[in-house]
Short mmCIF file of C-alpha atoms in Angstrom, two decimals:
data_model
loop_
_atom_site.label_atom_id
_atom_site.label_comp_id
_atom_site.label_asym_id
_atom_site.label_seq_id
_atom_site.Cartn_x
_atom_site.Cartn_y
_atom_site.Cartn_z
CA ASP A 1 0.00 0.00 0.00
CA ALA A 2 1.71 3.16 -1.21
CA GLY A 3 1.79 6.02 1.20
CA VAL A 4 1.75 9.68 0.24
CA THR A 5 4.04 10.30 -2.70
CA GLN A 6 5.40 13.65 -3.80
CA SER A 7 7.31 14.76 -6.85
CA PRO A 8 9.83 15.98 -7.57
CA THR A 9 12.06 15.33 -4.57
CA HIS A 10 14.21 18.38 -5.19
CA LEU A 11 13.76 21.46 -7.35
CA ILE A 12 15.84 24.54 -8.08
CA LYS A 13 14.23 27.68 -9.48
CA THR A 14 15.14 31.34 -9.85
CA ARG A 15 13.30 34.36 -8.52
CA GLY A 16 10.19 35.29 -10.49
CA GLN A 17 9.67 31.82 -11.92
CA GLN A 18 6.67 29.60 -11.36
CA VAL A 19 6.71 26.09 -9.90
CA THR A 20 4.29 23.15 -9.69
CA LEU A 21 4.60 20.44 -7.07
CA ARG A 22 2.63 17.20 -7.17
CA CYS A 23 1.14 14.88 -4.59
CA SER A 24 -0.62 11.53 -4.67
CA PRO A 25 -2.49 10.75 -1.46
CA LYS A 26 -2.42 7.47 0.39
CA SER A 27 -4.74 4.88 -1.09
CA GLY A 28 -8.28 5.39 0.20
CA HIS A 29 -7.70 9.03 1.14
CA ASP A 30 -9.65 11.86 -0.50
CA THR A 31 -8.40 14.93 1.40
CA VAL A 32 -5.07 16.61 0.74
CA SER A 33 -3.35 19.36 2.71
CA TRP A 34 -0.18 21.26 1.89
CA TYR A 35 2.37 22.60 4.37
CA GLN A 36 5.51 24.71 4.03
CA GLN A 37 8.45 23.89 6.32
CA ALA A 38 11.26 26.43 6.38
CA LEU A 39 14.64 25.35 7.69
CA GLY A 40 14.57 24.97 11.47
CA GLN A 41 10.82 25.63 11.66
CA GLY A 42 7.73 23.53 12.03
CA PRO A 43 5.39 22.98 9.09
CA GLN A 44 2.98 25.83 8.30
CA PHE A 45 -0.46 25.12 6.86
CA ILE A 46 -1.00 26.42 3.33
CA PHE A 47 -4.41 24.98 2.37
CA GLN A 48 -6.59 21.89 2.23
CA TYR A 49 -8.42 20.35 -0.72
CA TYR A 50 -11.47 18.13 -0.58
CA GLU A 51 -13.90 17.28 -3.38
CA GLU A 52 -11.71 19.29 -5.75
CA GLU A 53 -12.26 22.51 -3.79
CA GLU A 54 -10.11 24.54 -1.45
CA ARG A 55 -11.76 24.13 1.95
CA GLN A 56 -9.47 26.09 4.22
CA ARG A 57 -6.46 28.31 3.78
CA GLY A 58 -3.65 29.41 6.03
CA ASN A 59 -1.89 32.76 6.04
CA PHE A 60 -0.32 32.53 2.57
CA PRO A 61 -0.60 35.00 -0.33
CA ASP A 62 -2.53 34.35 -3.53
CA ARG A 63 0.74 33.46 -5.25
CA PHE A 64 0.15 30.05 -3.68
CA SER A 65 -2.62 28.16 -5.41
CA GLY A 66 -3.65 24.57 -5.76
CA HIS A 67 -5.76 22.06 -7.51
CA GLN A 68 -7.23 18.66 -6.77
CA PHE A 69 -8.05 16.18 -9.49
CA PRO A 70 -10.89 13.63 -9.64
CA ASN A 71 -8.44 10.88 -8.62
CA TYR A 72 -7.72 12.94 -5.43
CA SER A 73 -4.16 13.80 -6.42
CA SER A 74 -3.18 17.42 -5.97
CA GLU A 75 -0.87 20.13 -7.23
CA LEU A 76 0.60 23.13 -5.47
CA ASN A 77 1.50 26.08 -7.68
CA VAL A 78 3.63 29.00 -6.61
CA ASN A 79 3.94 32.03 -8.89
CA ALA A 80 6.50 34.84 -8.89
CA LEU A 81 8.89 32.94 -6.66
CA LEU A 82 10.73 34.79 -3.92
CA LEU A 83 13.91 33.78 -2.13
CA GLY A 84 11.80 33.30 0.99
CA ASP A 85 9.80 30.57 -0.73
CA SER A 86 12.79 28.25 -0.36
CA ALA A 87 11.53 25.48 1.91
CA LEU A 88 10.43 21.87 2.18
CA TYR A 89 6.87 21.51 0.91
CA LEU A 90 4.91 18.73 2.53
CA CYS A 91 1.75 17.07 1.34
CA ALA A 92 -0.51 15.29 3.82
CA SER A 93 -3.59 13.19 3.23
CA SER A 94 -6.49 11.89 5.30
CA ASP A 95 -9.63 9.92 4.58
CA ALA A 96 -11.99 12.89 5.08
CA PRO A 97 -11.86 16.38 6.56
CA ALA A 98 -13.76 15.13 9.60
CA THR A 99 -10.92 12.74 10.41
CA ASN A 100 -8.22 15.25 9.70
CA GLU A 101 -6.64 14.48 13.05
CA LYS A 102 -4.55 11.65 11.64
CA LEU A 103 -2.60 12.99 8.73
CA PHE A 104 -0.23 10.92 6.63
CA PHE A 105 2.66 12.99 5.34
CA GLY A 106 4.87 12.54 2.31
CA SER A 107 8.62 13.05 2.46
CA GLY A 108 8.30 16.41 0.78
CA THR A 109 9.70 18.44 -2.11
CA GLN A 110 12.74 20.55 -1.31
CA LEU A 111 12.44 23.81 -3.26
CA SER A 112 15.43 26.11 -3.57
CA VAL A 113 14.91 29.58 -5.04
CA LEU A 114 18.09 31.30 -6.25
CA GLY B 1 -3.98 33.28 17.03
CA ASN B 2 -2.68 29.80 17.71
CA SER B 3 0.92 29.03 18.60
CA VAL B 4 2.99 26.15 19.97
CA THR B 5 6.26 26.45 21.87
CA GLN B 6 8.61 23.50 22.28
CA MET B 7 11.88 23.14 24.10
CA GLU B 8 14.88 23.84 21.91
CA GLY B 9 17.04 20.96 20.77
CA PRO B 10 19.00 18.98 20.18
CA VAL B 11 18.29 16.90 23.23
CA THR B 12 20.92 14.20 23.77
CA LEU B 13 20.26 11.29 26.15
CA SER B 14 21.76 7.92 26.89
CA GLU B 15 19.81 4.76 26.14
CA GLU B 16 17.30 3.85 28.91
CA ALA B 17 17.16 7.43 30.20
CA PHE B 18 13.86 9.17 31.03
CA LEU B 19 12.64 11.60 28.40
CA THR B 20 10.59 14.77 28.72
CA ILE B 21 10.03 17.19 25.84
CA ASN B 22 8.11 20.25 26.95
CA CYS B 23 5.29 21.73 24.89
CA THR B 24 3.05 24.67 25.73
CA TYR B 25 0.42 26.31 23.58
CA THR B 26 -1.86 29.26 23.10
CA ALA B 27 -5.09 28.79 21.23
CA THR B 28 -8.31 30.52 20.33
CA GLY B 29 -10.95 28.03 21.21
CA TYR B 30 -10.61 24.50 22.53
CA PRO B 31 -7.78 22.70 20.73
CA SER B 32 -6.97 19.10 19.99
CA LEU B 33 -3.31 18.36 20.73
CA PHE B 34 -0.86 16.12 18.90
CA TRP B 35 2.67 14.85 18.85
CA TYR B 36 4.12 13.99 15.44
CA VAL B 37 7.48 12.30 14.89
CA GLN B 38 9.82 12.44 11.91
CA TYR B 39 12.36 9.64 11.67
CA PRO B 40 15.42 10.20 9.43
CA GLY B 41 14.46 10.06 5.77
CA GLU B 42 10.75 9.62 6.45
CA GLY B 43 7.62 11.77 6.49
CA LEU B 44 5.99 13.02 9.65
CA GLN B 45 3.75 10.51 11.35
CA LEU B 46 1.25 10.84 14.17
CA LEU B 47 2.66 9.57 17.46
CA LEU B 48 -0.24 10.33 19.80
CA LYS B 49 -3.10 12.74 20.37
CA ALA B 50 -5.53 14.05 22.99
CA THR B 51 -8.76 15.87 22.27
CA LYS B 52 -9.94 17.10 25.67
CA ALA B 53 -8.59 18.21 29.02
CA ASP B 54 -7.00 15.51 31.21
CA ASP B 55 -6.93 13.02 28.33
CA LYS B 56 -3.72 11.02 28.07
CA GLY B 57 -2.47 10.02 24.66
CA SER B 58 -0.07 7.10 24.46
CA ASN B 59 1.77 5.07 21.83
CA LYS B 60 5.04 3.10 21.59
CA GLY B 61 5.81 3.82 25.27
CA PHE B 62 5.37 7.58 24.83
CA GLU B 63 2.73 9.47 26.81
CA ALA B 64 1.39 13.03 26.97
CA THR B 65 -1.41 14.48 29.10
CA TYR B 66 -3.60 17.40 28.00
CA ARG B 67 -3.28 19.98 30.79
CA LYS B 68 -5.69 22.81 30.19
CA GLU B 69 -4.79 24.69 33.39
CA THR B 70 -1.14 24.96 32.35
CA THR B 71 -1.80 24.88 28.57
CA SER B 72 0.74 22.11 28.21
CA PHE B 73 1.15 18.75 26.49
CA HIS B 74 4.57 17.45 27.52
CA LEU B 75 5.87 14.27 25.89
CA GLU B 76 7.39 11.61 28.18
CA LYS B 77 8.94 8.16 27.89
CA GLY B 78 10.30 6.12 30.72
CA SER B 79 13.20 4.44 28.92
CA VAL B 80 14.35 5.66 25.53
CA GLN B 81 16.03 3.55 22.86
CA VAL B 82 18.44 4.44 20.08
CA SER B 83 15.57 3.89 17.63
CA ASP B 84 13.69 6.80 19.23
CA SER B 85 16.19 9.24 17.70
CA ALA B 86 14.07 11.57 15.56
CA VAL B 87 12.55 15.04 15.40
CA TYR B 88 9.41 15.47 17.52
CA PHE B 89 6.77 18.08 16.74
CA CYS B 90 4.01 19.25 19.05
CA ALA B 91 0.92 20.52 17.24
CA LEU B 92 -2.63 21.70 17.81
CA ARG B 93 -5.81 22.21 15.87
CA THR B 94 -8.85 24.30 16.68
CA GLY B 95 -12.09 24.40 14.76
CA GLY B 96 -13.33 21.77 12.35
CA GLY B 97 -11.66 19.10 10.34
CA ALA B 98 -10.71 21.42 7.51
CA ASP B 99 -8.52 23.54 9.76
CA GLY B 100 -4.82 23.05 9.44
CA LEU B 101 -2.47 22.01 12.22
CA THR B 102 -0.30 24.58 13.99
CA PHE B 103 3.12 23.06 14.69
CA GLY B 104 5.94 23.90 17.03
CA LYS B 105 9.48 24.20 15.67
CA GLY B 106 10.35 20.62 16.53
CA THR B 107 12.82 19.05 18.96
CA HIS B 108 15.67 16.93 17.66
CA LEU B 109 16.20 13.95 19.98
CA ILE B 110 19.48 12.03 19.87
CA ILE B 111 19.81 8.80 21.85
CA GLN B 112 23.32 7.48 22.38
CA PRO B 113 23.99 3.78 23.04
#
């Protein structure tokens, strides 16, 4: 049973560029959340997707957007990259928003913005 | 807003020592509390949780009690093993299931044989 998978593992971009990160949830899960983890910090909630809609959003600008597909996989898009966007981006899944207490996390995508 | 404060690491202990990792929180509303663990090279995974005051969460020999009066959720283990070496994150959630978790900065635990 595959867990949460994320791609790519590592990514290098330059300021002003756009990036797309991908996530496949754990089998049987339909809810996907995205978190940003800066070096030495805990993960920060970006947003959650359920039924192909954004259900909740953390304190992140509109440059951060997402999408969920009918197969429950998800993408995180970041436009106009800033140096401060360099971080580990984590995807987490659960089997419904109501049971969001037990999240399964992927290993993350390490984004470096130069 | 919500925030979680954890003791700074790294914390280095000898095998079989007693472990305490302190966690305190501030929250708007009545939070659920969690400890997540990240082993080297792996994703975060839920270690234990508590959803109301005086509840004790436990798993793999780890315990934490939800103390509303002191707004704390300290993680304890009576006898640590080398395999417990990992980064431990305290977290909380208020509101409904769609709300995200608020994490502390994490505590790196190193257990020496």
